[in-house]
mmCIF file of C-alpha atoms in Angstrom:
data_model
loop_
_atom_site.group_PDB
_atom_site.id
_atom_site.type_symbol
_atom_site.label_atom_id
_atom_site.label_comp_id
_atom_site.label_asym_id
_atom_site.label_seq_id
_atom_site.Cartn_x
_atom_site.Cartn_y
_atom_site.Cartn_z
ATOM 1 C CA TYR A 1 0.000 0.000 0.000
ATOM 2 C CA ARG A 2 0.974 3.654 -0.504
ATOM 3 C CA ILE A 3 -1.032 6.390 1.127
ATOM 4 C CA ILE A 4 -1.450 9.922 -0.246
ATOM 5 C CA ALA A 5 -3.113 12.743 1.677
ATOM 6 C CA TYR A 6 -5.535 15.133 -0.073
ATOM 7 C CA THR A 7 -6.477 18.639 1.049
ATOM 8 C CA TYR A 8 -9.873 20.239 0.636
ATOM 9 C CA ASP A 9 -8.513 22.078 -2.400
ATOM 10 C CA GLY A 10 -7.282 18.856 -3.995
ATOM 11 C CA LEU A 11 -3.602 19.255 -3.248
ATOM 12 C CA LYS A 12 -1.751 15.924 -2.868
ATOM 13 C CA SER A 13 0.996 15.037 -0.461
ATOM 14 C CA ALA A 14 3.964 12.944 -1.359
ATOM 15 C CA PRO A 15 3.186 9.202 -1.108
ATOM 16 C CA SER A 16 4.071 7.326 2.024
ATOM 17 C CA ASP A 17 6.653 4.609 2.076
ATOM 18 C CA VAL A 18 5.408 1.257 0.751
ATOM 19 C CA LEU A 19 3.490 -0.585 3.428
ATOM 20 C CA LYS A 20 3.278 -4.361 3.319
ATOM 21 C CA VAL A 21 0.282 -5.916 5.013
ATOM 22 C CA SER A 22 -0.732 -9.529 5.108
ATOM 23 C CA THR A 23 -3.828 -11.064 6.564
ATOM 24 C CA TYR A 24 -3.485 -13.523 9.375
ATOM 25 C CA PRO A 25 -3.702 -17.018 7.857
ATOM 26 C CA LYS A 26 -6.733 -19.185 8.456
ATOM 27 C CA PRO A 27 -6.265 -22.275 10.600
ATOM 28 C CA PRO A 28 -5.749 -25.450 8.567
ATOM 29 C CA ILE A 29 -8.702 -27.607 7.552
ATOM 30 C CA VAL A 30 -9.732 -30.079 10.243
ATOM 31 C CA MET A 31 -8.541 -33.556 9.287
ATOM 32 C CA ASN A 32 -9.451 -37.157 10.117
ATOM 33 C CA VAL A 33 -13.046 -36.429 11.082
ATOM 34 C CA LYS A 34 -14.784 -39.703 11.950
ATOM 35 C CA ALA A 35 -18.392 -40.360 12.918
ATOM 36 C CA THR A 36 -19.803 -43.455 14.598
ATOM 37 C CA SER A 37 -22.513 -45.691 13.167
ATOM 38 C CA ASN A 38 -22.761 -48.287 15.927
ATOM 39 C CA LEU A 39 -24.154 -46.432 18.948
ATOM 40 C CA PRO A 40 -27.779 -46.261 20.053
ATOM 41 C CA ARG A 41 -29.429 -42.825 19.795
ATOM 42 C CA LYS A 42 -26.231 -40.811 19.369
ATOM 43 C CA ILE A 43 -23.404 -40.118 16.957
ATOM 44 C CA VAL A 44 -19.909 -39.399 18.273
ATOM 45 C CA LEU A 45 -17.543 -37.301 16.143
ATOM 46 C CA THR A 46 -13.766 -37.245 16.596
ATOM 47 C CA TRP A 47 -10.985 -35.458 14.701
ATOM 48 C CA SER A 48 -7.286 -34.643 14.816
ATOM 49 C CA PRO A 49 -6.278 -31.651 16.974
ATOM 50 C CA ILE A 50 -4.855 -28.427 15.523
ATOM 51 C CA LYS A 51 -2.364 -26.320 17.518
ATOM 52 C CA GLY A 52 -3.458 -22.818 18.470
ATOM 53 C CA VAL A 53 -7.165 -23.432 18.015
ATOM 54 C CA LYS A 54 -9.542 -21.793 20.493
ATOM 55 C CA TYR A 55 -12.490 -24.048 19.603
ATOM 56 C CA TYR A 56 -14.020 -26.120 16.838
ATOM 57 C CA LYS A 57 -17.381 -25.578 15.153
ATOM 58 C CA VAL A 58 -19.474 -28.612 14.291
ATOM 59 C CA TYR A 59 -21.895 -28.288 11.379
ATOM 60 C CA THR A 60 -24.647 -30.637 10.235
ATOM 61 C CA LYS A 61 -26.468 -30.770 6.945
ATOM 62 C CA GLY A 62 -29.887 -29.193 7.117
ATOM 63 C CA PHE A 63 -32.495 -28.185 4.580
ATOM 64 C CA PHE A 64 -30.501 -25.164 3.373
ATOM 65 C CA GLY A 65 -26.977 -26.570 3.605
ATOM 66 C CA PHE A 66 -24.658 -26.949 6.570
ATOM 67 C CA THR A 67 -25.570 -25.088 9.762
ATOM 68 C CA PRO A 68 -23.568 -24.894 13.006
ATOM 69 C CA ILE A 69 -24.830 -27.018 15.908
ATOM 70 C CA ALA A 70 -22.009 -26.785 18.468
ATOM 71 C CA LYS A 71 -18.799 -25.100 19.591
ATOM 72 C CA VAL A 72 -16.381 -27.613 21.098
ATOM 73 C CA LYS A 73 -13.111 -27.004 22.971
ATOM 74 C CA GLY A 74 -11.784 -30.560 22.503
ATOM 75 C CA THR A 75 -11.661 -33.022 19.610
ATOM 76 C CA ILE A 76 -14.797 -35.010 20.383
ATOM 77 C CA TYR A 77 -18.483 -34.167 20.068
ATOM 78 C CA THR A 78 -21.545 -36.281 20.901
ATOM 79 C CA ASP A 79 -24.726 -35.536 18.957
ATOM 80 C CA LYS A 80 -27.611 -36.936 21.030
ATOM 81 C CA ILE A 81 -30.395 -37.815 18.619
ATOM 82 C CA GLU A 82 -32.898 -39.959 20.582
ATOM 83 C CA LYS A 83 -33.953 -41.888 17.468
ATOM 84 C CA ASN A 84 -32.812 -45.176 15.995
ATOM 85 C CA GLY A 85 -31.491 -45.594 12.463
ATOM 86 C CA VAL A 86 -30.894 -41.862 11.769
ATOM 87 C CA THR A 87 -28.170 -40.819 9.308
ATOM 88 C CA LYS A 88 -26.581 -37.363 9.469
ATOM 89 C CA TYR A 89 -23.762 -35.561 7.654
ATOM 90 C CA TYR A 90 -21.187 -33.383 9.430
ATOM 91 C CA LYS A 91 -18.349 -30.935 8.789
ATOM 92 C CA VAL A 92 -15.967 -29.527 11.417
ATOM 93 C CA THR A 93 -14.002 -26.267 11.266
ATOM 94 C CA ALA A 94 -11.347 -24.748 13.542
ATOM 95 C CA VAL A 95 -11.518 -21.221 14.997
ATOM 96 C CA ASP A 96 -8.376 -19.495 16.293
ATOM 97 C CA LYS A 97 -7.927 -16.890 19.060
ATOM 98 C CA TYR A 98 -8.657 -14.076 16.596
ATOM 99 C CA GLY A 99 -11.988 -15.601 15.584
ATOM 100 C CA ILE A 100 -10.690 -16.651 12.170
ATOM 101 C CA GLU A 101 -12.370 -19.835 11.003
ATOM 102 C CA SER A 102 -10.748 -22.483 8.829
ATOM 103 C CA MET A 103 -12.171 -23.495 5.492
ATOM 104 C CA MET A 104 -14.863 -26.164 5.570
ATOM 105 C CA PRO A 105 -13.751 -29.499 4.224
ATOM 106 C CA GLU A 106 -15.139 -30.262 0.790
ATOM 107 C CA ASN A 107 -16.682 -33.596 1.727
ATOM 108 C CA PRO A 108 -18.803 -34.257 4.807
ATOM 109 C CA VAL A 109 -18.476 -37.266 7.071
ATOM 110 C CA MET A 110 -21.522 -39.510 7.519
ATOM 111 C CA GLY A 111 -22.625 -40.907 10.868
ATOM 112 C CA SER A 112 -25.682 -42.823 11.984
ATOM 113 C CA THR A 113 -27.409 -44.070 15.073
ATOM 114 C CA LEU A 114 -27.811 -47.788 15.553
ATOM 115 C CA SER A 115 -30.951 -49.213 14.006
ATOM 116 C CA LEU A 116 -33.364 -51.381 15.978
ATOM 117 C CA PRO A 117 -32.385 -55.047 16.244
ATOM 118 C CA ALA A 118 -34.008 -57.368 13.748
ATOM 119 C CA THR A 119 -37.266 -59.080 14.697
ATOM 120 C CA PRO A 120 -36.410 -62.375 16.401
ATOM 121 C CA VAL A 121 -37.004 -65.708 14.695
ATOM 122 C CA VAL A 122 -39.294 -67.785 16.923
ATOM 123 C CA SER A 123 -39.714 -71.546 16.757
ATOM 124 C CA ILE A 124 -42.519 -73.059 18.838
ATOM 125 C CA MET A 125 -42.764 -76.600 20.155
ATOM 126 C CA ARG A 126 -46.137 -77.430 21.696
ATOM 127 C CA GLY A 127 -46.558 -79.880 24.529
ATOM 128 C CA ILE A 128 -49.687 -81.037 26.360
ATOM 129 C CA GLN A 129 -49.512 -78.395 29.082
ATOM 130 C CA SER A 130 -46.505 -76.380 27.890
ATOM 131 C CA VAL A 131 -45.061 -74.367 25.036
ATOM 132 C CA LYS A 132 -41.362 -74.128 24.273
ATOM 133 C CA PHE A 133 -40.009 -71.069 22.458
ATOM 134 C CA ILE A 134 -36.634 -71.201 20.724
ATOM 135 C CA LEU A 135 -35.403 -67.693 19.909
ATOM 136 C CA SER A 136 -32.678 -66.506 17.558
ATOM 137 C CA SER A 137 -31.497 -63.150 16.301
ATOM 138 C CA PRO A 138 -31.139 -62.856 12.494
ATOM 139 C CA ASP A 139 -28.635 -59.999 12.763
ATOM 140 C CA GLY A 140 -26.829 -61.440 15.813
ATOM 141 C CA ARG A 141 -27.409 -58.322 17.918
ATOM 142 C CA ALA A 142 -29.997 -59.555 20.437
ATOM 143 C CA VAL A 143 -28.585 -60.804 23.734
ATOM 144 C CA LYS A 144 -31.890 -61.258 25.554
ATOM 145 C CA TYR A 145 -35.604 -61.085 24.858
ATOM 146 C CA LEU A 146 -38.819 -59.856 26.459
ATOM 147 C CA ILE A 147 -41.838 -62.134 26.075
ATOM 148 C CA LYS A 148 -45.333 -60.737 26.570
ATOM 149 C CA LYS A 149 -48.019 -63.342 27.274
ATOM 150 C CA ASP A 150 -51.628 -62.176 26.777
ATOM 151 C CA ASP A 151 -54.508 -64.500 27.738
ATOM 152 C CA GLY A 152 -57.199 -61.900 27.016
ATOM 153 C CA THR A 153 -57.574 -60.801 30.641
ATOM 154 C CA LYS A 154 -54.039 -59.823 31.595
ATOM 155 C CA ILE A 155 -50.597 -59.402 30.086
ATOM 156 C CA VAL A 156 -47.656 -61.083 31.770
ATOM 157 C CA LYS A 157 -44.128 -59.897 30.905
ATOM 158 C CA ILE A 158 -41.275 -62.377 31.099
ATOM 159 C CA HIS A 159 -37.951 -60.516 31.163
ATOM 160 C CA ASN A 160 -34.346 -61.441 30.379
ATOM 161 C CA VAL A 161 -35.049 -64.556 28.330
ATOM 162 C CA LYS A 162 -31.829 -65.757 26.665
ATOM 163 C CA ASN A 163 -32.272 -68.226 23.777
ATOM 164 C CA GLY A 164 -35.300 -70.174 24.835
ATOM 165 C CA PHE A 165 -38.216 -70.296 27.198
ATOM 166 C CA VAL A 166 -40.613 -73.009 28.331
ATOM 167 C CA ASP A 167 -44.027 -71.833 29.528
ATOM 168 C CA LYS A 168 -45.509 -74.561 31.724
ATOM 169 C CA ASN A 169 -48.332 -72.331 32.929
ATOM 170 C CA ILE A 170 -50.706 -73.100 30.039
ATOM 171 C CA LYS A 171 -54.430 -73.758 30.379
ATOM 172 C CA SER A 172 -56.554 -75.779 27.980
ATOM 173 C CA ASP A 173 -58.954 -74.057 25.576
ATOM 174 C CA ILE A 174 -57.341 -70.599 25.898
ATOM 175 C CA THR A 175 -55.677 -68.728 23.061
ATOM 176 C CA TYR A 176 -52.533 -66.910 24.115
#
């Protein structure tokens, strides 16, 4: 830059010495952003730290593009979603002590909440006064089952059933 002073009458001063000015550089783009896809009702984001960063801004894709959802001091953010099987897209930027924000990465990272376990496969073996249930999980995620028995007058819940259950409390001529 060179600066010249003007008077009201339009007289010019001699130019100043050459001034060199540079803008403060933006922080680097946040790298190694990862998002989980195996947690129930939340997505956890992690990324590599950048020296000299005051905080990070987490963005998610909305109807009109990416909008900020959080300011984070560290390199981990948990997005609590409270729904199963939700997919979301994220970008993370870094902000330095001067408030200068890094460029957004070109590509977002995708995360998702865990979907509901698959409906169990049930095999039934009928006895005279009993019913045996053999249970299996098609996706291998179920570790226990809840059985609800309804005789038309009341519902009985049988908790923490592992792979099978024998109900010996069966009455004749009643549909369960």
